XYZ file of N, CA and C in Angstrom:
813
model
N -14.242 -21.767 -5.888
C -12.877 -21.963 -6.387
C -11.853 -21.520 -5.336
N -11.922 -20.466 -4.757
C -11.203 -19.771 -3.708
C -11.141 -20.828 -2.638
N -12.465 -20.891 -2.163
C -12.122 -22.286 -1.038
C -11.583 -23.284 -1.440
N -11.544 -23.777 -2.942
C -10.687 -25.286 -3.387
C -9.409 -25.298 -2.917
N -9.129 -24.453 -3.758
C -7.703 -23.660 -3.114
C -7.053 -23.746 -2.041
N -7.686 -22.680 -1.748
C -7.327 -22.692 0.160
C -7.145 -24.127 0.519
N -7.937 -24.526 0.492
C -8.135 -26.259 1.157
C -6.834 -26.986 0.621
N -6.727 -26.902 -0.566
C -5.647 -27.600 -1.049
C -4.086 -27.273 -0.648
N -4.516 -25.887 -0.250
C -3.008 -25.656 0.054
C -3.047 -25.398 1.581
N -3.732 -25.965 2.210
C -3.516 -26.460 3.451
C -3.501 -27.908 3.752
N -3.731 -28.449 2.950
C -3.750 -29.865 3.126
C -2.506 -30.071 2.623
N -1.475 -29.984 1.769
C -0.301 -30.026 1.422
C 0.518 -29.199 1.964
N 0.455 -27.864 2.240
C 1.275 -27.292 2.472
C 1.682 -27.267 3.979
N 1.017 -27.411 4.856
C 1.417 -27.711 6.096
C 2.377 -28.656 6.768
N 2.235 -29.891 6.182
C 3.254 -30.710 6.699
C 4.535 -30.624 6.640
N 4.569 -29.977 5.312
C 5.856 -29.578 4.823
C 6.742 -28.234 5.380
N 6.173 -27.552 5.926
C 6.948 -26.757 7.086
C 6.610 -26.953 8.185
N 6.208 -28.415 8.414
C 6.891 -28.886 10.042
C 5.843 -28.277 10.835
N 4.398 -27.562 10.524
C 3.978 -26.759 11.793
C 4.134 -25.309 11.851
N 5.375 -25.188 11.272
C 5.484 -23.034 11.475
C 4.199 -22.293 10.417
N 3.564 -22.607 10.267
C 2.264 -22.132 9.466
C 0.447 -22.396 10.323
N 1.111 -22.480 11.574
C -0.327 -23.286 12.287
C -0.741 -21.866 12.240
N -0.528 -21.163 13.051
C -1.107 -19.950 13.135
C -1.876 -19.118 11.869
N -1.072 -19.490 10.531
C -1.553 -18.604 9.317
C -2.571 -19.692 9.340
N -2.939 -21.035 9.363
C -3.748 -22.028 9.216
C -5.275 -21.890 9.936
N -4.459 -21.957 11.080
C -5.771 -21.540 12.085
C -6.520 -19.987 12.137
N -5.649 -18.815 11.719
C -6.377 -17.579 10.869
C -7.676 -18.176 9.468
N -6.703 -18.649 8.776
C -7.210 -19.005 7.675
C -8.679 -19.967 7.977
N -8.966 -20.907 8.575
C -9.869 -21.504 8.743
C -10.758 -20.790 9.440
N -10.674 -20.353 9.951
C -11.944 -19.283 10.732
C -12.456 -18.263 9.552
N -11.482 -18.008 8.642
C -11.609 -17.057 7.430
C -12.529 -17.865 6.958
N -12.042 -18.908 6.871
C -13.390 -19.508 5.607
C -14.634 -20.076 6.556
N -14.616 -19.921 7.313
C -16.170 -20.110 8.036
C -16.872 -18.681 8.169
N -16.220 -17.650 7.648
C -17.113 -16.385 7.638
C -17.234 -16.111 6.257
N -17.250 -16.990 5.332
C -17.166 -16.492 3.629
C -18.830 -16.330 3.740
N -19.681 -17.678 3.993
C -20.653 -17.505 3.832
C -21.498 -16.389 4.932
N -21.088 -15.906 5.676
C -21.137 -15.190 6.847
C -21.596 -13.394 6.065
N -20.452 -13.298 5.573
C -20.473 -11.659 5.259
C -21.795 -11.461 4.259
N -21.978 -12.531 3.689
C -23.028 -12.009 3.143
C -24.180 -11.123 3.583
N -24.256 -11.713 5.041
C -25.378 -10.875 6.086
C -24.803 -9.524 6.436
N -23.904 -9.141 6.011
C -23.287 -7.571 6.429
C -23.601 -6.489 5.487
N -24.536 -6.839 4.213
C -25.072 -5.562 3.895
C -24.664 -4.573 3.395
N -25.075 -3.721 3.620
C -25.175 -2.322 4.168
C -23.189 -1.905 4.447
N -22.748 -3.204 5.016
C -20.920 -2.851 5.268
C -20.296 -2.707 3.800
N -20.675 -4.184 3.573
C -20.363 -4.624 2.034
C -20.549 -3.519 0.647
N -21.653 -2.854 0.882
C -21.921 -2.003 -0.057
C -21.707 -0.787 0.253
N -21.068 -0.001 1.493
C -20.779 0.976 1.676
C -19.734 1.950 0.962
N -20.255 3.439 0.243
C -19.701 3.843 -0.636
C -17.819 4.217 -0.209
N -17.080 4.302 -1.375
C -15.981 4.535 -0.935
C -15.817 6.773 -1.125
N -16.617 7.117 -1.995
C -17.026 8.404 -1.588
C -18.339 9.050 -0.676
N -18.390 10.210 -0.690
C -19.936 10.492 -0.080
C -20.352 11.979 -1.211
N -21.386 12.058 -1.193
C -21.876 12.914 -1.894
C -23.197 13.896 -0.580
N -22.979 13.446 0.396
C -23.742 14.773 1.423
C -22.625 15.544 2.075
N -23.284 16.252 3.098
C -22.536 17.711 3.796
C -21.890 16.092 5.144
N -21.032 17.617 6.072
C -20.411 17.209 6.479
C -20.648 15.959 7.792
N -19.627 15.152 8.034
C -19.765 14.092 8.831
C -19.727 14.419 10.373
N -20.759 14.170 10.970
C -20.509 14.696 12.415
C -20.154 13.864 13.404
N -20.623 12.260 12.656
C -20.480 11.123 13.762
C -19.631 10.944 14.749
N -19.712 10.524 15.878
C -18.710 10.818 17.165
C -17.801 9.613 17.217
N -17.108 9.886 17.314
C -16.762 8.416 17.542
C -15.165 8.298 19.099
N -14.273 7.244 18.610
C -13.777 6.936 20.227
C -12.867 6.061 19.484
N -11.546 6.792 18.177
C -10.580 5.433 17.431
C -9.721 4.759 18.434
N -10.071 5.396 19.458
C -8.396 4.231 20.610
C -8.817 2.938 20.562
N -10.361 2.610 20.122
C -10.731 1.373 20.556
C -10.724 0.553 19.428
N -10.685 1.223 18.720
C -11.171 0.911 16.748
C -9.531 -0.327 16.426
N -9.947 -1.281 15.304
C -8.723 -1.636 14.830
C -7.805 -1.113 14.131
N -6.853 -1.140 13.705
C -6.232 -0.392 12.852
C -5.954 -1.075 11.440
N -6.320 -0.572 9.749
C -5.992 -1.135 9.290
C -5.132 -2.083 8.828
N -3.785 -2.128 9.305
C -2.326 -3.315 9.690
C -3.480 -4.309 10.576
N -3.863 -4.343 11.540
C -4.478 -5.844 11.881
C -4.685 -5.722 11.149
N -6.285 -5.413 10.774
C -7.884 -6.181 9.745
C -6.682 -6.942 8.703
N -5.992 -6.416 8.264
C -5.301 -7.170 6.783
C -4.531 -8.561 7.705
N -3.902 -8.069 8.258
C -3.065 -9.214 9.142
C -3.711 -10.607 9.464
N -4.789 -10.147 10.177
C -5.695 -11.427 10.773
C -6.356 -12.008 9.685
N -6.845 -10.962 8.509
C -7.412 -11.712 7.520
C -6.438 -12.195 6.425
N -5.094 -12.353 6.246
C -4.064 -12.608 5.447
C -4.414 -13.386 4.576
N -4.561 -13.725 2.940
C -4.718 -14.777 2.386
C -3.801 -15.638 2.908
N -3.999 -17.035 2.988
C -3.147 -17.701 2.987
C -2.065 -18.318 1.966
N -2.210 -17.992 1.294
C -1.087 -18.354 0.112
C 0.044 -17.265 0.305
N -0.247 -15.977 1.020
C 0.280 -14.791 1.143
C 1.084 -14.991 2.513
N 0.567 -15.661 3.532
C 1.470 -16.296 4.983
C 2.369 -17.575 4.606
N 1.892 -18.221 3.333
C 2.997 -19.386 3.102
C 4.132 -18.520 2.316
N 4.034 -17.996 1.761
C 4.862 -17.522 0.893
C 5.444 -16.644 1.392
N 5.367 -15.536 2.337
C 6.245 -14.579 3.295
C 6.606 -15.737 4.531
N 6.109 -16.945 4.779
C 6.921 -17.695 5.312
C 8.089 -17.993 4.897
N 7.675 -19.198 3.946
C 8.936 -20.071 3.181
C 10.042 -18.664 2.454
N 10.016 -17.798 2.158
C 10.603 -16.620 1.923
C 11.991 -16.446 3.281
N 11.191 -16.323 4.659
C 11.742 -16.155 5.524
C 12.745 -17.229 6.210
N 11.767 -18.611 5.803
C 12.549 -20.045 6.333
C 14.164 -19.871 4.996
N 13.681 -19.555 3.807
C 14.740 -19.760 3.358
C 16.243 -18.806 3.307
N 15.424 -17.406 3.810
C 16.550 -16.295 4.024
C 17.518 -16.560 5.322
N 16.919 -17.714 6.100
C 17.294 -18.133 7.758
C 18.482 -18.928 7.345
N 18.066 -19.511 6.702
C 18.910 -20.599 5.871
C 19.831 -20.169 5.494
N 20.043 -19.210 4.699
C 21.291 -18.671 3.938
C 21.888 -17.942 5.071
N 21.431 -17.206 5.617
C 21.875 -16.016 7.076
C 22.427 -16.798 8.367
N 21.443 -17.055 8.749
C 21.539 -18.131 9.886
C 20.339 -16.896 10.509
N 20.304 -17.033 12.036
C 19.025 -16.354 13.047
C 19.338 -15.087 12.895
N 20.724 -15.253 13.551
C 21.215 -13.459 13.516
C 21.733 -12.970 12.395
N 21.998 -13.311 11.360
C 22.450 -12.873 10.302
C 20.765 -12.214 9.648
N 19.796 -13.117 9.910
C 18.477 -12.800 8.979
C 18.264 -11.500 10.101
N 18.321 -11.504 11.381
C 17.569 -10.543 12.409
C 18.279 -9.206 11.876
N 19.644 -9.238 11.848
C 20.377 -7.962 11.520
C 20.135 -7.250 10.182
N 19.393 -8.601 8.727
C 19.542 -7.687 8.066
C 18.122 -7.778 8.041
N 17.156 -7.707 8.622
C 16.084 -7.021 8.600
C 16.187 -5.394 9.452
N 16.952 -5.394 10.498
C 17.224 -4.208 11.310
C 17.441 -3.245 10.501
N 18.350 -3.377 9.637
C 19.088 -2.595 8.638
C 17.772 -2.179 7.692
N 17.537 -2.859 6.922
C 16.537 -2.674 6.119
C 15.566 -1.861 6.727
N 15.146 -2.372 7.494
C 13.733 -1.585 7.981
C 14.602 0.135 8.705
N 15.358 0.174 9.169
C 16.394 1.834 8.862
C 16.419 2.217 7.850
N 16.390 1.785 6.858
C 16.971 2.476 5.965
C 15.819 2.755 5.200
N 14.172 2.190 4.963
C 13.020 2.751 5.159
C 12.857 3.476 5.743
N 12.869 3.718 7.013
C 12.640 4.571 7.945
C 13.110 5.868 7.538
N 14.546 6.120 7.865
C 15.148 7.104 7.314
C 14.623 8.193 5.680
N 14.218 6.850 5.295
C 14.341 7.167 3.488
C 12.554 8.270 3.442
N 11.432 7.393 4.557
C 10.224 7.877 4.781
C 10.638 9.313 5.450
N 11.327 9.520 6.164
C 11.419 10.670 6.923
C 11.731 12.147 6.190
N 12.906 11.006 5.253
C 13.680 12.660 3.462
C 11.854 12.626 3.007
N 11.539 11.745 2.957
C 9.954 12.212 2.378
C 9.003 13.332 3.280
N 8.659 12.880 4.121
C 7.948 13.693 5.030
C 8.719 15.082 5.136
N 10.586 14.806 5.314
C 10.692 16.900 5.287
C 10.284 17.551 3.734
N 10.464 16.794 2.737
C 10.453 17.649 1.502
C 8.788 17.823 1.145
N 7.586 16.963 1.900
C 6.201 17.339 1.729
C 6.118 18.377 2.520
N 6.617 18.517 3.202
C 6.836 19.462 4.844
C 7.285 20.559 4.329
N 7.610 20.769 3.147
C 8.272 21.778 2.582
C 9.583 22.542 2.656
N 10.691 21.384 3.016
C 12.407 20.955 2.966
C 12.433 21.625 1.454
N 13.662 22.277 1.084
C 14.224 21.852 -0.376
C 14.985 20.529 -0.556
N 14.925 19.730 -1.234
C 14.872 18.786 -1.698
C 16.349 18.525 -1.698
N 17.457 19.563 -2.208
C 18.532 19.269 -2.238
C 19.516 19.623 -1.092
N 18.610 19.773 0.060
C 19.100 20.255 1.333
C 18.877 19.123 2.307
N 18.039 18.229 1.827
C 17.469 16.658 2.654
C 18.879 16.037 2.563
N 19.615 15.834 3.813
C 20.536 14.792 4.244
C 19.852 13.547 4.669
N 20.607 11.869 4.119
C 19.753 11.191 4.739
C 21.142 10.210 4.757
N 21.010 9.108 5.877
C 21.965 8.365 6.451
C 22.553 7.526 5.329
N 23.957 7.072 5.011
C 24.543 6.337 3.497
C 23.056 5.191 3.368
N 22.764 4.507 4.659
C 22.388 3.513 4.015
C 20.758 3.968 3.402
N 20.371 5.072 3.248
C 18.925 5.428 2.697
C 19.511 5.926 1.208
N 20.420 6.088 0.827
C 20.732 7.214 0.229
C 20.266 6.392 -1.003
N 20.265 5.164 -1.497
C 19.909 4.559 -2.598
C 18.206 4.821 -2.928
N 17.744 4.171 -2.093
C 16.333 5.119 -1.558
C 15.852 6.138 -1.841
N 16.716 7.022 -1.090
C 16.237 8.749 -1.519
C 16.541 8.699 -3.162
N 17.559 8.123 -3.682
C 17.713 8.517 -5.038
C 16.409 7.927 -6.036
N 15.963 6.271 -5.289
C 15.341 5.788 -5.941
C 13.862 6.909 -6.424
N 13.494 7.231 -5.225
C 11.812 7.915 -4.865
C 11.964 9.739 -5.266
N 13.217 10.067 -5.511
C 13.499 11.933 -5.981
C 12.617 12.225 -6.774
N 12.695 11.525 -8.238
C 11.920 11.520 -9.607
C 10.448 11.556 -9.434
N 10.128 10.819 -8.390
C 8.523 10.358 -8.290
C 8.170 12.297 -7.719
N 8.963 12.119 -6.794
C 8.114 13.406 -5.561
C 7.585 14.592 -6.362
N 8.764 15.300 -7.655
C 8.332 16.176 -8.428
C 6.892 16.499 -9.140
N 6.286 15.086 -9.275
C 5.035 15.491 -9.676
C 3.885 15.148 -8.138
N 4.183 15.144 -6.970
C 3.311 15.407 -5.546
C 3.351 17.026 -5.536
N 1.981 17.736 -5.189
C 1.938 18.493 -4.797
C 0.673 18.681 -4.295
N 0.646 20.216 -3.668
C -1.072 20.573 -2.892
C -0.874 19.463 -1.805
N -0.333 19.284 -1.444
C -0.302 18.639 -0.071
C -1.716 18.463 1.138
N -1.859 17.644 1.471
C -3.438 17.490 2.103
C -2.868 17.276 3.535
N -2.387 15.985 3.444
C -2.210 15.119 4.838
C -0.925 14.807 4.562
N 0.333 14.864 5.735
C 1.317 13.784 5.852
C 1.487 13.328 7.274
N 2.115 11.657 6.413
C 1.781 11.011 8.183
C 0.640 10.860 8.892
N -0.529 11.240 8.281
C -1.363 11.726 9.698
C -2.439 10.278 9.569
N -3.009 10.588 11.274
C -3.960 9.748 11.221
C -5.517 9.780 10.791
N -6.045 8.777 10.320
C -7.442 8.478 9.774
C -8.372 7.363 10.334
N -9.606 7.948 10.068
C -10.624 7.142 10.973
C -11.847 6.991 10.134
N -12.350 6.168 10.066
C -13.786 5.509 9.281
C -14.852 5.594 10.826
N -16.192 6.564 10.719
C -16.319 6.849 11.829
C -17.528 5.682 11.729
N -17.821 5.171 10.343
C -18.871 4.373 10.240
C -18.922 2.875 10.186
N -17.045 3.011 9.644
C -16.731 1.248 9.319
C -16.339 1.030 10.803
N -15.726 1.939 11.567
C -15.511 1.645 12.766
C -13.779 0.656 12.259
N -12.690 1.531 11.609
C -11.236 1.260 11.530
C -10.663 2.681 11.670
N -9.025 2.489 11.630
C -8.498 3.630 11.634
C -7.377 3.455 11.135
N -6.178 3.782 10.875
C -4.703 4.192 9.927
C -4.439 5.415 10.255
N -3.064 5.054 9.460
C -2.061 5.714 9.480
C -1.175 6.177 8.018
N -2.256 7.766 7.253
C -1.599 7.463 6.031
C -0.469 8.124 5.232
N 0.412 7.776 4.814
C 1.632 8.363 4.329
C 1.377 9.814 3.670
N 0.152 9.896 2.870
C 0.747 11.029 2.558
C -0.833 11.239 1.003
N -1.486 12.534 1.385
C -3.100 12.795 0.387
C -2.346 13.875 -0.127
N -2.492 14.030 -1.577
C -2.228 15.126 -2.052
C -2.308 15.110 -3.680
N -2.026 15.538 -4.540
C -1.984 15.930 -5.918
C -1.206 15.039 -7.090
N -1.176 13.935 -7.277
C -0.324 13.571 -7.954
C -0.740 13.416 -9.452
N 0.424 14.339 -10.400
C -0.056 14.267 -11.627
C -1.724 14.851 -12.044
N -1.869 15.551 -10.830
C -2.985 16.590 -11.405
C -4.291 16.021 -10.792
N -3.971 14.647 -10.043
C -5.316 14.212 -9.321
C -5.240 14.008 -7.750
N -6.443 14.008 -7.095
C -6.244 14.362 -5.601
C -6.200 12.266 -5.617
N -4.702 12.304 -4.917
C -4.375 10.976 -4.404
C -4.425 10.385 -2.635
N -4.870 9.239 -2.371
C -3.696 8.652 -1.041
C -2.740 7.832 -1.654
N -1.509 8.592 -1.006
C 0.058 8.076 -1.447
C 0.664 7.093 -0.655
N 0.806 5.701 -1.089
C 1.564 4.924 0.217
C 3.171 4.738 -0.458
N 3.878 5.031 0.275
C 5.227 4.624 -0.012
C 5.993 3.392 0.760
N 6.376 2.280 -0.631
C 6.792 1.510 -0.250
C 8.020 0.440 -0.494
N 8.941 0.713 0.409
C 10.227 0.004 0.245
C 10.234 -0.896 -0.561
N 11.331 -1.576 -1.577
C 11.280 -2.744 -2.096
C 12.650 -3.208 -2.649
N 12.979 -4.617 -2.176
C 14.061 -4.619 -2.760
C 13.933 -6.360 -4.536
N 12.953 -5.866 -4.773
C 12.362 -6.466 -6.076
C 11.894 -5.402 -6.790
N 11.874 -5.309 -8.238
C 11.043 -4.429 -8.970
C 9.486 -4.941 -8.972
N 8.572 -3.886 -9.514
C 7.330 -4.364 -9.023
C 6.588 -3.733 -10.203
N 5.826 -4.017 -10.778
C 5.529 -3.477 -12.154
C 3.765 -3.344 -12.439
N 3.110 -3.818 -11.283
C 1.838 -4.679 -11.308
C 1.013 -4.706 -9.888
N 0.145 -4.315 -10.091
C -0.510 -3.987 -8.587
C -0.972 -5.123 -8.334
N -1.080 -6.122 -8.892
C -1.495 -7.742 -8.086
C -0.148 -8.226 -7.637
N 1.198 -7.478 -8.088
C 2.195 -8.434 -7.604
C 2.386 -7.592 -6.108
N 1.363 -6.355 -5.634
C 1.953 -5.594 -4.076
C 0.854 -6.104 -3.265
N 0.610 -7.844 -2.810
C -0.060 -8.126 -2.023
C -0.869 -7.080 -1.255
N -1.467 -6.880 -0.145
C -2.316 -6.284 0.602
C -2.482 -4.317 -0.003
N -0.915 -3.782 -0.250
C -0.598 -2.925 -0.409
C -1.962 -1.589 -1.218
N -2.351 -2.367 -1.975
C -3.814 -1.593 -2.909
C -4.617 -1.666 -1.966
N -5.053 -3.152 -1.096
C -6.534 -2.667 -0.344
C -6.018 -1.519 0.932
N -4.574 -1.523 1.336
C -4.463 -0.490 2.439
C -4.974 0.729 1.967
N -4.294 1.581 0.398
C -4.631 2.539 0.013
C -6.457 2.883 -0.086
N -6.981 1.690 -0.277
C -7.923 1.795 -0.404
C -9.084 2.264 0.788
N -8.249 1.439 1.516
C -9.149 1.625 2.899
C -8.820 3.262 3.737
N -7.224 3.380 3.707
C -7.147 4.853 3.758
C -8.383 5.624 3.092
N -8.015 6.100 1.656
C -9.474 6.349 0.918
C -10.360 7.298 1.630
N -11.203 5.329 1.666
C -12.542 5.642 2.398
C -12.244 6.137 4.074
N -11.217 6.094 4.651
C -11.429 7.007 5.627
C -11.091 8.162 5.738
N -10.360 8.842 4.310
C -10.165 10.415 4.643
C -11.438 10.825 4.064
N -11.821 10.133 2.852
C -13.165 10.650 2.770
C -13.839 11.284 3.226
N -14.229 10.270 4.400
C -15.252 11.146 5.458
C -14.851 12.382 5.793
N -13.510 12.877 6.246
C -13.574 13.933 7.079
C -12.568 15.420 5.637
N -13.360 14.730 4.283
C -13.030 15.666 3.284
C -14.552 16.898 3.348
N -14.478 17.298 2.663
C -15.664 18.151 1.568
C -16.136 16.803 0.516
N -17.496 17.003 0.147
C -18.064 15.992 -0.781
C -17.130 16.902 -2.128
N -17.224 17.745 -2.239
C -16.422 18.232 -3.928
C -15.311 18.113 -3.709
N -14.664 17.578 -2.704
C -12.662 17.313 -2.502
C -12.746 15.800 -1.994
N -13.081 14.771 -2.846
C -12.618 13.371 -2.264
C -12.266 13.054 -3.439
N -11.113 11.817 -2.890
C -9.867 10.932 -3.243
C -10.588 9.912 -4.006
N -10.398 9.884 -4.872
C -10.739 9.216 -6.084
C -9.568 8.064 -6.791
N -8.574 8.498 -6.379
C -7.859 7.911 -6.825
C -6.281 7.716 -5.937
N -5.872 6.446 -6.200
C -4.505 6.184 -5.562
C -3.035 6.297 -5.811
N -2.155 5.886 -4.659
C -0.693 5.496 -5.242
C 0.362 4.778 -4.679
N 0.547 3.563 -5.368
C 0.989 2.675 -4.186
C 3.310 2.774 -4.477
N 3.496 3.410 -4.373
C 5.036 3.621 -5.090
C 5.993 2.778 -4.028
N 6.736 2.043 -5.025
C 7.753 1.402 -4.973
C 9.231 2.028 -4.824
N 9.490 1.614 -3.996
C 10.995 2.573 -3.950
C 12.236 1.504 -3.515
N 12.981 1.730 -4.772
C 13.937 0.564 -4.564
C 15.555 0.542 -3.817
N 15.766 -0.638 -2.950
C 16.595 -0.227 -2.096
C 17.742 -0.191 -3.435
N 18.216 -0.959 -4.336
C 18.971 -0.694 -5.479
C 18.940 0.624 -6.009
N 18.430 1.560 -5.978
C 18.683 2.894 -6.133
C 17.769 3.208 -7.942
N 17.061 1.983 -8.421
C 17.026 2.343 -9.442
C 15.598 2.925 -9.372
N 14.871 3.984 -10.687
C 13.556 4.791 -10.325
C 12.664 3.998 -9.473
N 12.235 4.807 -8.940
C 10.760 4.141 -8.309
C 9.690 3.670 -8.799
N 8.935 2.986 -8.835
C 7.998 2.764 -9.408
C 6.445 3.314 -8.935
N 5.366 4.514 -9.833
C 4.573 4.710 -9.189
C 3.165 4.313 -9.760
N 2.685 2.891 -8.940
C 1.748 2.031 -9.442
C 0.272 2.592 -9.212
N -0.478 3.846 -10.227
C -1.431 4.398 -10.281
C -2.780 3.923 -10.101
N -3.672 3.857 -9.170
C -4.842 2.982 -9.253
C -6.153 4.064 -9.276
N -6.337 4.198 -10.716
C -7.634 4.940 -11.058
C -9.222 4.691 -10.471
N -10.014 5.366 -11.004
C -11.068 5.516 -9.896
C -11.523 3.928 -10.157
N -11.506 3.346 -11.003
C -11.866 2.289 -11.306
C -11.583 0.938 -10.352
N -10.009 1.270 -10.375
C -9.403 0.085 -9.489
C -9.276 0.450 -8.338
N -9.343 2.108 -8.057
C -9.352 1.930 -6.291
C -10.660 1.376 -5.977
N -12.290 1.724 -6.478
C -13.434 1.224 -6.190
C -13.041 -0.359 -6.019
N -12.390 -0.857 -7.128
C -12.139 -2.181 -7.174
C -11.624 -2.955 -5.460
N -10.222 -2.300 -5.532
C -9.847 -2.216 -4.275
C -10.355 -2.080 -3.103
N -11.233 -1.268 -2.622
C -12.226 -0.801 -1.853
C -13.601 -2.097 -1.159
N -13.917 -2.332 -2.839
C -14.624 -3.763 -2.197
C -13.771 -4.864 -1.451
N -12.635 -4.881 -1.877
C -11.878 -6.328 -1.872
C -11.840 -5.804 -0.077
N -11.363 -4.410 0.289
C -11.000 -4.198 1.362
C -12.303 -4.237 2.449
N -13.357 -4.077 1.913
C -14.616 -3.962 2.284
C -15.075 -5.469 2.882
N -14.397 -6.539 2.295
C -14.495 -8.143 2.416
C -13.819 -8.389 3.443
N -12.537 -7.947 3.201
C -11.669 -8.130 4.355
C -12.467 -7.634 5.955
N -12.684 -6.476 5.565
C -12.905 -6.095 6.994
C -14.353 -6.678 7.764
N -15.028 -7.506 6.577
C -16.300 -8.034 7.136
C -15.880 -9.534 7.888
N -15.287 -10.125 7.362
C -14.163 -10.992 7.762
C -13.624 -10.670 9.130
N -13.213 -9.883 9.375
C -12.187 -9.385 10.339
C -13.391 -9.331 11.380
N -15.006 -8.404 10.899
C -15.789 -8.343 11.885
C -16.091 -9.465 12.583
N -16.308 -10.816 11.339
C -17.052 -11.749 11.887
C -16.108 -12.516 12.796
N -15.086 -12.409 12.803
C -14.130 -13.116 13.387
C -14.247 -12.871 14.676
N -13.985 -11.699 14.651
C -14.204 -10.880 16.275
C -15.609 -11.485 17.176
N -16.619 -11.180 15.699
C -17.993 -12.157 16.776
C -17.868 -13.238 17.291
N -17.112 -14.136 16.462
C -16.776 -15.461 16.686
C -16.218 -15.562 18.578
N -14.822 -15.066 18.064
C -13.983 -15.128 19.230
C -14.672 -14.443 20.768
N -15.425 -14.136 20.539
C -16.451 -13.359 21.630
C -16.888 -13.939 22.239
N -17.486 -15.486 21.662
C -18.849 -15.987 21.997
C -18.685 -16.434 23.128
């Protein structure tokens, strides 16, 4: 069914933006020549998203490793590159080049900024002492409400490595939320978001984080569970979209696909 799909919406959907989709196209088709592919990966495929032995010693060398942002990138659904396309063709439209370039500049500041009031108050800022630039300030108001129940702080910012999947990241933020040990991704939005199928890639990132702090936890201190929060540039609450042990496992496989994908691709392009 997945491949019907796909197929169909490359066979229609291409002509109709002229070509600016070759690239998500030509990703995409190599994608589906490794569907039947991953099956031979095993052992990847079924690899746990906790561990239950002592500690991990494996050596490893992440400068060389991908980083989770590719693996998702290269493996993009394609319905997910048409649609953050035509999104973009049509914001061009209304803006013009530089009108769309500037207000992405802006936007992506005012994330920035808004991530940073986060990182001092995990950092252990008082909260009502965090100055942040006018244009975050909707931001900071949106994500205040959420932070009160983060605590026990694990990781912020920091980096992570899968010494076995052979990936690595960059994750916002492991710690306590609502009484369970979480990975926290925080994420800008200027839509409300109510539904973890409507935050494209956003669940398998958390997921894949996860399984790489995992490794370098205690077997009686792993992340079981997620948090993918919405923070709206409109200033109204944040939204914090909880993914229990159930759906991060869930997540975990989906991310587990991806990255077999991503492997085989790499074999491909090798040959």
């Amino acid at each position: 069914m997945w491949l019907q799909r796909t197929s169909l919406v490359l066979k229609y959907c291409q002509p109709a933006l002229n070509g600016r989709i070759s690239w998500a196209v030509c990703s995409c088709k190599r994608l589906l020549s490794t569907e039947d592919d991953v099956s031979a990966l095993g052992d990847k495929l079924n690899f746990p998203l906790t561990r239950e032995d002592g500690s991990d010693n494996v050596s490893h060398n992440d400068e060389k490793l991908p980083s989770v942002t590719r693996i998702l990138q290269a493996t993009q659904p394609v319905e997910s590159a048409l649609a953050l396309l035509a999104w973009k063709r049509k914001m061009i439209a209304k803006l013009g080049e530089k009108g769309f370039a500037e207000m992405q500049k802006k936007t992506l500041e005012a994330g920035s900024a808004c991530h940073s009031a986060i990182e001092q108050y995990l950092n252990g800022d008082v909260i009502d002492d965090i100055i942040v630039p006018e244009s975050s300030e909707k931001l900071w108001s949106s994500v205040k409400p959420i932070l009160k129940d983060v605590d026990k702080i694990e990781m912020v910012e920091g980096k992570c490595f899968h010494p076995h999947l052979k990936y690595y990241g960059f994750v916002d933020c492991v710690a306590t939320y609502c009484g369970n040990l979480c990975v926290i991704d925080w994420k800008t939005s200027k839509r409300t978001v109510t539904k973890l199928n409507y935050c494209y890639d956003d669940p398998l990132q958390v997921a894949a984080y996860a399984g790489a702090v995992n490794c370098n936890l205690s077997p009686d201190k792993q992340v079981k569970q997620g948090v993918v929060v919405k923070i709206y540039h409109q200033g109204n609450p944040a939204t914090a979209l909880v993914m229990n042990e159930f759906t991060l496992e869930y997540y975990w496989r989906q991310w587990l696909r991806r990255l077999a994908a991503y492997n085989s691709l790499q074999d491909s392009t090798s040959l």
